[in-house]
Amino acid sequence: MPRGLIGLSFIEARQRRESFMEKFTAEQTAQNRQKHTVEWELRGNERHEQKEVLEYMDVIQAQHNDVLIARRRRLAELLARENALHTSMMTGLPETDAQRRERLIRKAQELRAKREEAKRVDIDARHDRLFRAKIDCLRQAESRLKVMQVADARYEQIDAVAERRRQDAAEDEFYAQQAAEAQRVATERVQRDLELKYTRKQRMIEDLAAQVEGNRQRKEMEKEEAARDTEEFYRLLHEEQAQETRKRLQRQEKNRQLAQEMMEMNEELKRARQQEYEQLKKEDREALDATLAALAAEQQEQRAEKQRRVAAERQHMLELQQMAQQKGDTDALDKLWAEENEKQWRKREAQWEAEQAKRDALLRSVLIARRQQILDKRQKAQDDAMLRKLANEEFLASLSKDRDIDAAERARRMTLLKETQQYLEWQIQQRMVEKEAARLARRTELTDEQALEKQYEERIAREMANLEAAKPERYRNVPLLPKKSRNQIF
């Protein structure tokens, strides 16, 4: 393809892209605007709904508050009525305090009796358990009864398991039949589905063949139309290229004329700038000369001012030297020495006075401390004498008290001996009473044991009867106790 055609195709492609992008941008802008509008409306609707919900909730809350207030009012009225009724009942109660006290006492006695009865029943039950636990035959019979009951329960469980297995087998058979039927139905359904699928596939193949033929014809028509469009495009392209060539030649001629005019104008501007530059250069030189002259005059003035300041400083130094020479006289020096000596002497006297005051204060403090030590020593001696006197008095009092303590100790020991003798006599009497009671108990022991043994035999018989009645129906003919062998001792 020629280069010109390629350029035109690029231009057309770019134009098409630009037009497409403009349309796309416009559509996207409209879509975004519509989207924002919809979102704004949705948010508005949502806020409106929230507002309505909040208003509805406020109404419901107000109703609840009203109901709560009314309920509280009714409860307050009921409480007031109940209080009034209770007050009236209490005021009209015929029972006095004494009667109420007696009633409470009777009730307490009844509760105590019930508690004692419950305690007695519990004790009897414990005694029965201990009795059954201590009797070998009852314990063995109860054990065999437990074994029988467990075996009977086990047989019942086995029967229940067999019944459940039979039911499970019947259910499995039923489910197997149902599964076979479902499998048959599913197979038939699959067969029908396959037939329908095959039919649809054949129809689809025929439709596809028709579509392929139609597509082939349509492609041939499109190819012919494309060839015609290409020929028309190339014809238009050649015409546009010729027109573009003519326009390009015209533009080149115009550009050449414009360039010639610009060159002439540039020459004129260059000459004008050169003249202006010469004029500015002359003016700058004149201004520079004036500035240099002004700087030279200013420097001359500064040097003159500096010389005047140096002369003034020199004159001041001379005056100071003269004043120093005048102050160097001998009389003035002696006077200064005298003043300095006086100052030093006054300082020394002040220091001596301060040291003397310190020494006096130290002496006074030492004297005061010594006087206080003497007074303390005398007071201590007096206190020691008083303590010795008190110790002597206490010693004498303790001697007299020891004599009284010995007499009291003898009396206390005598009392203890009497009490010990009485206690031993009481123990001897108690021992004799216990021996007599043991002798009487041994005399009556035989008859009591026989009665107790008979009572135990009757009780064992009752327990065995109860155990026989508790045997399962399956083991009615099985004895609770095994038969005794000939070699069995008990």
GROMACS .gro file of C-alpha atoms in nm:
model
  490
    1MET     CA    1   0.000   0.000   0.000
    2PRO     CA    2   0.139   0.349  -0.084
    3ARG     CA    3   0.261   0.567   0.201
    4GLY     CA    4  -0.007   0.827   0.138
    5LEU     CA    5  -0.279   0.567   0.173
    6ILE     CA    6  -0.127   0.450   0.501
    7GLY     CA    7  -0.130   0.807   0.633
    8LEU     CA    8  -0.491   0.854   0.534
    9SER     CA    9  -0.590   0.526   0.694
   10PHE     CA   10  -0.416   0.634   1.014
   11ILE     CA   11  -0.600   0.964   1.004
   12GLU     CA   12  -0.933   0.795   0.952
   13ALA     CA   13  -0.861   0.547   1.227
   14ARG     CA   14  -0.767   0.830   1.462
   15GLN     CA   15  -1.082   1.020   1.370
   16ARG     CA   16  -1.290   0.711   1.431
   17ARG     CA   17  -1.123   0.660   1.768
   18GLU     CA   18  -1.179   1.021   1.861
   19SER     CA   19  -1.543   1.007   1.763
   20PHE     CA   20  -1.582   0.680   1.948
   21MET     CA   21  -1.415   0.823   2.259
   22GLU     CA   22  -1.633   1.134   2.242
   23LYS     CA   23  -1.944   0.921   2.223
   24PHE     CA   24  -1.814   0.694   2.499
   25THR     CA   25  -1.728   0.992   2.720
   26ALA     CA   26  -2.068   1.150   2.660
   27GLU     CA   27  -2.247   0.823   2.735
   28GLN     CA   28  -2.034   0.765   3.044
   29THR     CA   29  -2.103   1.118   3.166
   30ALA     CA   30  -2.474   1.073   3.115
   31GLN     CA   31  -2.461   0.736   3.284
   32ASN     CA   32  -2.267   0.878   3.580
   33ARG     CA   33  -2.512   1.165   3.607
   34GLN     CA   34  -2.801   0.923   3.601
   35LYS     CA   35  -2.624   0.701   3.853
   36HIS     CA   36  -2.566   0.994   4.090
   37THR     CA   37  -2.930   1.093   4.052
   38VAL     CA   38  -3.046   0.742   4.135
   39GLU     CA   39  -2.809   0.719   4.430
   40TRP     CA   40  -2.929   1.054   4.560
   41GLU     CA   41  -3.288   0.940   4.528
   42LEU     CA   42  -3.208   0.611   4.701
   43ARG     CA   43  -3.033   0.789   4.985
   44GLY     CA   44  -3.325   1.026   5.015
   45ASN     CA   45  -3.568   0.736   5.025
   46GLU     CA   46  -3.354   0.557   5.281
   47ARG     CA   47  -3.337   0.864   5.503
   48HIS     CA   48  -3.708   0.915   5.466
   49GLU     CA   49  -3.770   0.553   5.562
   50GLN     CA   50  -3.537   0.586   5.860
   51LYS     CA   51  -3.719   0.899   5.966
   52GLU     CA   52  -4.052   0.722   5.937
   53VAL     CA   53  -3.918   0.426   6.136
   54LEU     CA   54  -3.788   0.658   6.408
   55GLU     CA   55  -4.119   0.841   6.422
   56TYR     CA   56  -4.300   0.509   6.445
   57MET     CA   57  -4.064   0.397   6.720
   58ASP     CA   58  -4.126   0.722   6.907
   59VAL     CA   59  -4.500   0.660   6.884
   60ILE     CA   60  -4.457   0.301   7.007
   61GLN     CA   61  -4.231   0.418   7.290
   62ALA     CA   62  -4.485   0.680   7.390
   63GLN     CA   63  -4.756   0.413   7.391
   64HIS     CA   64  -4.537   0.186   7.601
   65ASN     CA   65  -4.468   0.469   7.842
   66ASP     CA   66  -4.839   0.539   7.872
   67VAL     CA   67  -4.909   0.171   7.932
   68LEU     CA   68  -4.631   0.155   8.190
   69ILE     CA   69  -4.761   0.461   8.372
   70ALA     CA   70  -5.114   0.319   8.374
   71ARG     CA   71  -4.984  -0.015   8.499
   72ARG     CA   72  -4.788   0.150   8.776
   73ARG     CA   73  -5.098   0.345   8.873
   74ARG     CA   74  -5.305   0.026   8.887
   75LEU     CA   75  -5.037  -0.150   9.090
   76ALA     CA   76  -5.025   0.141   9.332
   77GLU     CA   77  -5.403   0.125   9.371
   78LEU     CA   78  -5.393  -0.252   9.425
   79LEU     CA   79  -5.117  -0.215   9.683
   80ALA     CA   80  -5.313   0.053   9.865
   81ARG     CA   81  -5.623  -0.169   9.869
   82GLU     CA   82  -5.424  -0.467   9.992
   83ASN     CA   83  -5.265  -0.259  10.267
   84ALA     CA   84  -5.604  -0.132  10.373
   85LEU     CA   85  -5.747  -0.485  10.369
   86HIS     CA   86  -5.453  -0.618  10.569
   87THR     CA   87  -5.489  -0.338  10.820
   88SER     CA   88  -5.860  -0.406  10.859
   89MET     CA   89  -5.796  -0.780  10.897
   90MET     CA   90  -5.529  -0.724  11.157
   91THR     CA   91  -5.749  -0.484  11.350
   92GLY     CA   92  -6.043  -0.728  11.341
   93LEU     CA   93  -5.838  -1.037  11.427
   94PRO     CA   94  -5.989  -1.207  11.735
   95GLU     CA   95  -5.664  -1.386  11.831
   96THR     CA   96  -5.473  -1.236  12.121
   97ASP     CA   97  -5.100  -1.240  12.179
   98ALA     CA   98  -5.123  -1.515  12.439
   99GLN     CA   99  -5.330  -1.734  12.208
  100ARG     CA  100  -5.091  -1.670  11.926
  101ARG     CA  101  -4.798  -1.764  12.150
  102GLU     CA  102  -4.971  -2.088  12.255
  103ARG     CA  103  -5.051  -2.171  11.892
  104LEU     CA  104  -4.689  -2.120  11.794
  105ILE     CA  105  -4.575  -2.334  12.087
  106ARG     CA  106  -4.809  -2.616  11.982
  107LYS     CA  107  -4.690  -2.588  11.627
  108ALA     CA  108  -4.328  -2.604  11.740
  109GLN     CA  109  -4.405  -2.912  11.948
  110GLU     CA  110  -4.575  -3.078  11.651
  111LEU     CA  111  -4.278  -3.001  11.429
  112ARG     CA  112  -4.042  -3.139  11.692
  113ALA     CA  113  -4.252  -3.456  11.716
  114LYS     CA  114  -4.251  -3.495  11.338
  115ARG     CA  115  -3.877  -3.447  11.329
  116GLU     CA  116  -3.830  -3.705  11.602
  117GLU     CA  117  -4.056  -3.947  11.415
  118ALA     CA  118  -3.862  -3.897  11.092
  119LYS     CA  119  -3.539  -3.947  11.281
  120ARG     CA  120  -3.673  -4.266  11.438
  121VAL     CA  121  -3.783  -4.399  11.098
  122ASP     CA  122  -3.442  -4.322  10.952
  123ILE     CA  123  -3.272  -4.495  11.244
  124ASP     CA  124  -3.493  -4.801  11.201
  125ALA     CA  125  -3.411  -4.811  10.831
  126ARG     CA  126  -3.042  -4.793  10.908
  127HIS     CA  127  -3.078  -5.068  11.167
  128ASP     CA  128  -3.258  -5.282  10.910
  129ARG     CA  129  -2.981  -5.228  10.658
  130LEU     CA  130  -2.719  -5.315  10.916
  131PHE     CA  131  -2.919  -5.622  11.018
  132ARG     CA  132  -2.947  -5.743  10.658
  133ALA     CA  133  -2.580  -5.673  10.599
  134LYS     CA  134  -2.475  -5.877  10.903
  135ILE     CA  135  -2.698  -6.183  10.831
  136ASP     CA  136  -2.519  -6.410  10.583
  137CYS     CA  137  -2.829  -6.590  10.459
  138LEU     CA  138  -3.015  -6.264  10.394
  139ARG     CA  139  -2.714  -6.114  10.224
  140GLN     CA  140  -2.672  -6.424  10.008
  141ALA     CA  141  -3.042  -6.437   9.925
  142GLU     CA  142  -3.048  -6.069   9.836
  143SER     CA  143  -2.742  -6.118   9.616
  144ARG     CA  144  -2.906  -6.410   9.434
  145LEU     CA  145  -3.221  -6.202   9.396
  146LYS     CA  146  -3.017  -5.925   9.236
  147VAL     CA  147  -2.860  -6.180   9.002
  148MET     CA  148  -3.204  -6.313   8.909
  149GLN     CA  149  -3.337  -5.965   8.845
  150VAL     CA  150  -3.035  -5.875   8.633
  151ALA     CA  151  -3.067  -6.201   8.437
  152ASP     CA  152  -3.438  -6.142   8.383
  153ALA     CA  153  -3.367  -5.789   8.262
  154ARG     CA  154  -3.097  -5.928   8.034
  155TYR     CA  155  -3.340  -6.182   7.885
  156GLU     CA  156  -3.589  -5.904   7.826
  157GLN     CA  157  -3.319  -5.698   7.658
  158ILE     CA  158  -3.226  -5.995   7.436
  159ASP     CA  159  -3.590  -6.040   7.337
  160ALA     CA  160  -3.618  -5.669   7.266
  161VAL     CA  161  -3.302  -5.681   7.053
  162ALA     CA  162  -3.435  -5.980   6.859
  163GLU     CA  163  -3.763  -5.801   6.800
  164ARG     CA  164  -3.582  -5.487   6.692
  165ARG     CA  165  -3.363  -5.687   6.455
  166ARG     CA  166  -3.670  -5.850   6.305
  167GLN     CA  167  -3.827  -5.510   6.255
  168ASP     CA  168  -3.503  -5.378   6.105
  169ALA     CA  169  -3.491  -5.672   5.864
  170ALA     CA  170  -3.849  -5.605   5.757
  171GLU     CA  171  -3.769  -5.237   5.710
  172ASP     CA  172  -3.456  -5.322   5.510
  173GLU     CA  173  -3.655  -5.552   5.286
  174PHE     CA  174  -3.917  -5.284   5.233
  175TYR     CA  175  -3.650  -5.024   5.162
  176ALA     CA  176  -3.478  -5.263   4.918
  177GLN     CA  177  -3.803  -5.306   4.728
  178GLN     CA  178  -3.851  -4.932   4.723
  179ALA     CA  179  -3.493  -4.882   4.602
  180ALA     CA  180  -3.537  -5.138   4.323
  181GLU     CA  181  -3.856  -4.968   4.214
  182ALA     CA  182  -3.685  -4.630   4.224
  183GLN     CA  183  -3.393  -4.771   4.024
  184ARG     CA  184  -3.630  -4.906   3.760
  185VAL     CA  185  -3.812  -4.575   3.734
  186ALA     CA  186  -3.480  -4.390   3.714
  187THR     CA  187  -3.357  -4.623   3.439
  188GLU     CA  188  -3.670  -4.564   3.236
  189ARG     CA  189  -3.638  -4.191   3.289
  190VAL     CA  190  -3.274  -4.198   3.177
  191GLN     CA  191  -3.369  -4.397   2.867
  192ARG     CA  192  -3.633  -4.143   2.776
  193ASP     CA  193  -3.389  -3.860   2.839
  194LEU     CA  194  -3.131  -4.022   2.610
  195GLU     CA  195  -3.385  -4.064   2.332
  196LEU     CA  196  -3.490  -3.701   2.365
  197LYS     CA  197  -3.129  -3.594   2.369
  198TYR     CA  198  -3.055  -3.790   2.051
  199THR     CA  199  -3.355  -3.637   1.877
  200ARG     CA  200  -3.253  -3.288   1.982
  201LYS     CA  201  -2.898  -3.354   1.867
  202GLN     CA  202  -3.015  -3.458   1.521
  203ARG     CA  203  -3.229  -3.149   1.495
  204MET     CA  204  -2.939  -2.933   1.607
  205ILE     CA  205  -2.711  -3.089   1.343
  206GLU     CA  206  -2.964  -3.009   1.072
  207ASP     CA  207  -3.002  -2.654   1.202
  208LEU     CA  208  -2.626  -2.609   1.213
  209ALA     CA  209  -2.590  -2.729   0.854
  210ALA     CA  210  -2.850  -2.476   0.743
  211GLN     CA  211  -2.673  -2.205   0.942
  212VAL     CA  212  -2.336  -2.295   0.785
  213GLU     CA  213  -2.482  -2.269   0.435
  214GLY     CA  214  -2.641  -1.935   0.518
  215ASN     CA  215  -2.315  -1.807   0.667
  216ARG     CA  216  -2.122  -1.911   0.355
  217GLN     CA  217  -2.362  -1.723   0.129
  218ARG     CA  218  -2.356  -1.420   0.358
  219LYS     CA  219  -1.974  -1.417   0.359
  220GLU     CA  220  -1.965  -1.426  -0.021
  221MET     CA  221  -2.202  -1.132  -0.036
  222GLU     CA  222  -1.998  -0.944   0.222
  223LYS     CA  223  -1.679  -1.015   0.027
  224GLU     CA  224  -1.828  -0.873  -0.293
  225GLU     CA  225  -1.953  -0.567  -0.108
  226ALA     CA  226  -1.610  -0.519   0.052
  227ALA     CA  227  -1.444  -0.532  -0.291
  228ARG     CA  228  -1.677  -0.262  -0.419
  229ASP     CA  229  -1.612  -0.051  -0.109
  230THR     CA  230  -1.236  -0.090  -0.157
  231GLU     CA  231  -1.248   0.026  -0.516
  232GLU     CA  232  -1.457   0.328  -0.418
  233PHE     CA  233  -1.220   0.402  -0.130
  234TYR     CA  234  -0.911   0.395  -0.354
  235ARG     CA  235  -1.078   0.625  -0.608
  236LEU     CA  236  -1.165   0.877  -0.340
  237LEU     CA  237  -0.819   0.841  -0.193
  238HIS     CA  238  -0.649   0.929  -0.526
  239GLU     CA  239  -0.867   1.234  -0.562
  240GLU     CA  240  -0.788   1.351  -0.209
  241GLN     CA  241  -0.414   1.293  -0.265
  242ALA     CA  242  -0.416   1.511  -0.579
  243GLN     CA  243  -0.603   1.783  -0.398
  244GLU     CA  244  -0.363   1.764  -0.101
  245THR     CA  245  -0.066   1.796  -0.339
  246ARG     CA  246  -0.205   2.115  -0.492
  247LYS     CA  247  -0.271   2.260  -0.151
  248ARG     CA  248   0.080   2.174  -0.035
  249LEU     CA  249   0.238   2.355  -0.332
  250GLN     CA  250   0.028   2.662  -0.263
  251ARG     CA  251   0.132   2.659   0.104
  252GLN     CA  252   0.500   2.629   0.009
  253GLU     CA  253   0.475   2.935  -0.220
  254LYS     CA  254   0.308   3.135   0.054
  255ASN     CA  255   0.572   3.029   0.304
  256ARG     CA  256   0.854   3.136   0.069
  257GLN     CA  257   0.703   3.482   0.024
  258LEU     CA  258   0.652   3.515   0.398
  259ALA     CA  259   1.013   3.415   0.464
  260GLN     CA  260   1.141   3.683   0.224
  261GLU     CA  261   0.935   3.947   0.400
  262MET     CA  262   1.060   3.832   0.738
  263MET     CA  263   1.424   3.855   0.627
  264GLU     CA  264   1.378   4.214   0.512
  265MET     CA  265   1.206   4.305   0.836
  266ASN     CA  266   1.485   4.144   1.039
  267GLU     CA  267   1.748   4.352   0.857
  268GLU     CA  268   1.564   4.672   0.941
  269LEU     CA  269   1.526   4.569   1.305
  270LYS     CA  270   1.896   4.485   1.323
  271ARG     CA  271   1.999   4.831   1.200
  272ALA     CA  272   1.762   4.999   1.447
  273ARG     CA  273   1.899   4.793   1.738
  274GLN     CA  274   2.258   4.883   1.642
  275GLN     CA  275   2.180   5.254   1.651
  276GLU     CA  276   1.999   5.221   1.983
  277TYR     CA  277   2.293   5.027   2.126
  278GLU     CA  278   2.542   5.299   2.031
  279GLN     CA  279   2.325   5.565   2.195
  280LEU     CA  280   2.291   5.364   2.518
  281LYS     CA  281   2.664   5.298   2.526
  282LYS     CA  282   2.740   5.669   2.508
  283GLU     CA  283   2.494   5.752   2.785
  284ASP     CA  284   2.641   5.479   3.009
  285ARG     CA  285   2.993   5.616   2.964
  286GLU     CA  286   2.885   5.966   3.069
  287ALA     CA  287   2.702   5.833   3.376
  288LEU     CA  288   3.008   5.628   3.476
  289ASP     CA  289   3.238   5.933   3.460
  290ALA     CA  290   3.003   6.133   3.683
  291THR     CA  291   2.985   5.849   3.937
  292LEU     CA  292   3.366   5.815   3.954
  293ALA     CA  293   3.406   6.191   4.016
  294ALA     CA  294   3.154   6.179   4.300
  295LEU     CA  295   3.333   5.881   4.458
  296ALA     CA  296   3.670   6.060   4.446
  297ALA     CA  297   3.527   6.368   4.621
  298GLU     CA  298   3.367   6.153   4.890
  299GLN     CA  299   3.695   5.970   4.959
  300GLN     CA  300   3.878   6.303   4.994
  301GLU     CA  301   3.627   6.420   5.254
  302GLN     CA  302   3.662   6.094   5.449
  303ARG     CA  303   4.042   6.128   5.465
  304ALA     CA  304   4.012   6.487   5.596
  305GLU     CA  305   3.764   6.377   5.864
  306LYS     CA  306   3.995   6.098   5.973
  307GLN     CA  307   4.288   6.338   6.014
  308ARG     CA  308   4.074   6.569   6.231
  309ARG     CA  309   3.974   6.278   6.460
  310VAL     CA  310   4.338   6.169   6.500
  311ALA     CA  311   4.443   6.523   6.602
  312ALA     CA  312   4.162   6.541   6.860
  313GLU     CA  313   4.265   6.209   7.011
  314ARG     CA  314   4.626   6.318   7.038
  315GLN     CA  315   4.525   6.640   7.220
  316HIS     CA  316   4.312   6.442   7.467
  317MET     CA  317   4.602   6.211   7.550
  318LEU     CA  318   4.827   6.507   7.628
  319GLU     CA  319   4.570   6.650   7.868
  320LEU     CA  320   4.542   6.319   8.048
  321GLN     CA  321   4.920   6.297   8.094
  322GLN     CA  322   4.929   6.644   8.248
  323MET     CA  323   4.653   6.555   8.496
  324ALA     CA  324   4.838   6.240   8.600
  325GLN     CA  325   5.155   6.439   8.671
  326GLN     CA  326   4.964   6.681   8.892
  327LYS     CA  327   4.821   6.396   9.107
  328GLY     CA  328   5.163   6.250   9.174
  329ASP     CA  329   5.253   6.495   9.457
  330THR     CA  330   5.403   6.366   9.786
  331ASP     CA  331   5.145   6.515  10.019
  332ALA     CA  332   4.863   6.345   9.846
  333LEU     CA  333   5.046   6.014   9.867
  334ASP     CA  334   5.103   6.042  10.243
  335LYS     CA  335   4.742   6.123  10.296
  336LEU     CA  336   4.638   5.817  10.107
  337TRP     CA  337   4.874   5.602  10.314
  338ALA     CA  338   4.727   5.738  10.637
  339GLU     CA  339   4.373   5.673  10.527
  340GLU     CA  340   4.457   5.316  10.435
  341ASN     CA  341   4.629   5.250  10.769
  342GLU     CA  342   4.326   5.384  10.956
  343LYS     CA  343   4.098   5.150  10.768
  344GLN     CA  344   4.315   4.848  10.842
  345TRP     CA  345   4.334   4.937  11.214
  346ARG     CA  346   3.957   4.969  11.243
  347LYS     CA  347   3.913   4.629  11.081
  348ARG     CA  348   4.159   4.470  11.324
  349GLU     CA  349   3.989   4.623  11.628
  350ALA     CA  350   3.652   4.495  11.511
  351GLN     CA  351   3.798   4.145  11.473
  352TRP     CA  352   3.949   4.158  11.824
  353GLU     CA  353   3.617   4.263  11.975
  354ALA     CA  354   3.434   3.979  11.800
  355GLU     CA  355   3.686   3.722  11.924
  356GLN     CA  356   3.660   3.855  12.282
  357ALA     CA  357   3.280   3.827  12.267
  358LYS     CA  358   3.308   3.466  12.153
  359ARG     CA  359   3.547   3.383  12.437
  360ASP     CA  360   3.311   3.541  12.693
  361ALA     CA  361   3.015   3.345  12.558
  362LEU     CA  362   3.212   3.020  12.571
  363LEU     CA  363   3.314   3.086  12.932
  364ARG     CA  364   2.955   3.155  13.034
  365SER     CA  365   2.833   2.833  12.870
  366VAL     CA  366   3.105   2.630  13.045
  367LEU     CA  367   3.014   2.777  13.384
  368ILE     CA  368   2.646   2.709  13.331
  369ALA     CA  369   2.713   2.348  13.229
  370ARG     CA  370   2.936   2.291  13.534
  371ARG     CA  371   2.673   2.433  13.768
  372GLN     CA  372   2.408   2.206  13.613
  373GLN     CA  373   2.633   1.901  13.655
  374ILE     CA  374   2.679   1.976  14.024
  375LEU     CA  375   2.304   2.013  14.073
  376ASP     CA  376   2.238   1.685  13.888
  377LYS     CA  377   2.493   1.503  14.102
  378ARG     CA  378   2.333   1.625  14.424
  379GLN     CA  379   1.985   1.527  14.302
  380LYS     CA  380   2.109   1.181  14.208
  381ALA     CA  381   2.257   1.131  14.553
  382GLN     CA  382   1.925   1.223  14.713
  383ASP     CA  383   1.737   0.984  14.483
  384ASP     CA  384   1.974   0.698  14.564
  385ALA     CA  385   1.925   0.752  14.934
  386MET     CA  386   1.547   0.748  14.891
  387LEU     CA  387   1.563   0.424  14.689
  388ARG     CA  388   1.777   0.253  14.952
  389LYS     CA  389   1.527   0.353  15.218
  390LEU     CA  390   1.234   0.215  15.018
  391ALA     CA  391   1.420  -0.110  14.951
  392ASN     CA  392   1.481  -0.160  15.322
  393GLU     CA  393   1.114  -0.103  15.401
  394GLU     CA  394   1.005  -0.352  15.134
  395PHE     CA  395   1.247  -0.614  15.265
  396LEU     CA  396   1.108  -0.582  15.616
  397ALA     CA  397   0.750  -0.608  15.485
  398SER     CA  398   0.835  -0.922  15.284
  399LEU     CA  399   0.978  -1.090  15.593
  400SER     CA  400   0.654  -1.040  15.782
  401LYS     CA  401   0.449  -1.161  15.485
  402ASP     CA  402   0.650  -1.486  15.454
  403ARG     CA  403   0.546  -1.588  15.799
  404ASP     CA  404   0.176  -1.548  15.705
  405ILE     CA  405   0.225  -1.744  15.378
  406ASP     CA  406   0.359  -2.051  15.561
  407ALA     CA  407   0.047  -2.078  15.777
  408ALA     CA  408  -0.187  -2.045  15.475
  409GLU     CA  409   0.008  -2.312  15.286
  410ARG     CA  410  -0.032  -2.560  15.572
  411ALA     CA  411  -0.408  -2.499  15.584
  412ARG     CA  412  -0.441  -2.545  15.206
  413ARG     CA  413  -0.255  -2.875  15.214
  414MET     CA  414  -0.479  -3.007  15.490
  415THR     CA  415  -0.789  -2.921  15.287
  416LEU     CA  416  -0.651  -3.099  14.980
  417LEU     CA  417  -0.582  -3.412  15.182
  418LYS     CA  418  -0.940  -3.421  15.307
  419GLU     CA  419  -1.082  -3.376  14.957
  420THR     CA  420  -0.860  -3.652  14.823
  421GLN     CA  421  -0.977  -3.892  15.093
  422GLN     CA  422  -1.341  -3.818  15.015
  423TYR     CA  423  -1.286  -3.874  14.642
  424LEU     CA  424  -1.121  -4.211  14.704
  425GLU     CA  425  -1.412  -4.324  14.921
  426TRP     CA  426  -1.659  -4.222  14.646
  427GLN     CA  427  -1.463  -4.421  14.387
  428ILE     CA  428  -1.471  -4.732  14.609
  429GLN     CA  429  -1.847  -4.705  14.646
  430GLN     CA  430  -1.893  -4.663  14.270
  431ARG     CA  431  -1.681  -4.968  14.204
  432MET     CA  432  -1.889  -5.179  14.440
  433VAL     CA  433  -2.212  -5.064  14.271
  434GLU     CA  434  -2.073  -5.155  13.929
  435LYS     CA  435  -1.977  -5.503  14.048
  436GLU     CA  436  -2.328  -5.564  14.183
  437ALA     CA  437  -2.485  -5.446  13.856
  438ALA     CA  438  -2.258  -5.676  13.654
  439ARG     CA  439  -2.355  -5.972  13.872
  440LEU     CA  440  -2.726  -5.903  13.819
  441ALA     CA  441  -2.671  -5.858  13.443
  442ARG     CA  442  -2.499  -6.196  13.415
  443ARG     CA  443  -2.793  -6.354  13.595
  444THR     CA  444  -3.050  -6.216  13.349
  445GLU     CA  445  -2.833  -6.235  13.037
  446LEU     CA  446  -2.939  -6.584  12.928
  447THR     CA  447  -3.312  -6.515  12.909
  448ASP     CA  448  -3.261  -6.188  12.718
  449GLU     CA  449  -3.042  -6.355  12.460
  450GLN     CA  450  -3.300  -6.623  12.396
  451ALA     CA  451  -3.575  -6.365  12.339
  452LEU     CA  452  -3.351  -6.161  12.112
  453GLU     CA  453  -3.257  -6.470  11.913
  454LYS     CA  454  -3.624  -6.558  11.859
  455GLN     CA  455  -3.695  -6.202  11.750
  456TYR     CA  456  -3.409  -6.216  11.501
  457GLU     CA  457  -3.534  -6.548  11.360
  458GLU     CA  458  -3.880  -6.401  11.300
  459ARG     CA  459  -3.729  -6.098  11.138
  460ILE     CA  460  -3.510  -6.311  10.911
  461ALA     CA  461  -3.818  -6.512  10.809
  462ARG     CA  462  -4.003  -6.191  10.718
  463GLU     CA  463  -3.710  -6.064  10.514
  464MET     CA  464  -3.685  -6.397  10.329
  465ALA     CA  465  -4.057  -6.385  10.251
  466ASN     CA  466  -4.017  -6.035  10.111
  467LEU     CA  467  -3.726  -6.149   9.895
  468GLU     CA  468  -3.926  -6.449   9.770
  469ALA     CA  469  -4.208  -6.217   9.670
  470ALA     CA  470  -3.964  -5.992   9.483
  471LYS     CA  471  -3.831  -6.276   9.260
  472PRO     CA  472  -3.900  -6.245   8.886
  473GLU     CA  473  -4.167  -6.465   8.731
  474ARG     CA  474  -3.905  -6.651   8.530
  475TYR     CA  475  -3.725  -6.769   8.848
  476ARG     CA  476  -4.020  -6.848   9.074
  477ASN     CA  477  -3.910  -7.211   9.117
  478VAL     CA  478  -3.544  -7.127   9.177
  479PRO     CA  479  -3.454  -7.110   9.549
  480LEU     CA  480  -3.280  -6.802   9.681
  481LEU     CA  481  -3.047  -7.000   9.903
  482PRO     CA  482  -2.851  -7.298   9.773
  483LYS     CA  483  -2.896  -7.633   9.937
  484LYS     CA  484  -2.657  -7.704  10.221
  485SER     CA  485  -2.408  -7.978  10.166
  486ARG     CA  486  -2.334  -8.240  10.424
  487ASN     CA  487  -1.987  -8.102  10.484
  488GLN     CA  488  -2.108  -7.744  10.532
  489ILE     CA  489  -2.071  -7.638  10.892
  490PHE     CA  490  -2.295  -7.331  10.891
   0.00000   0.00000   0.00000
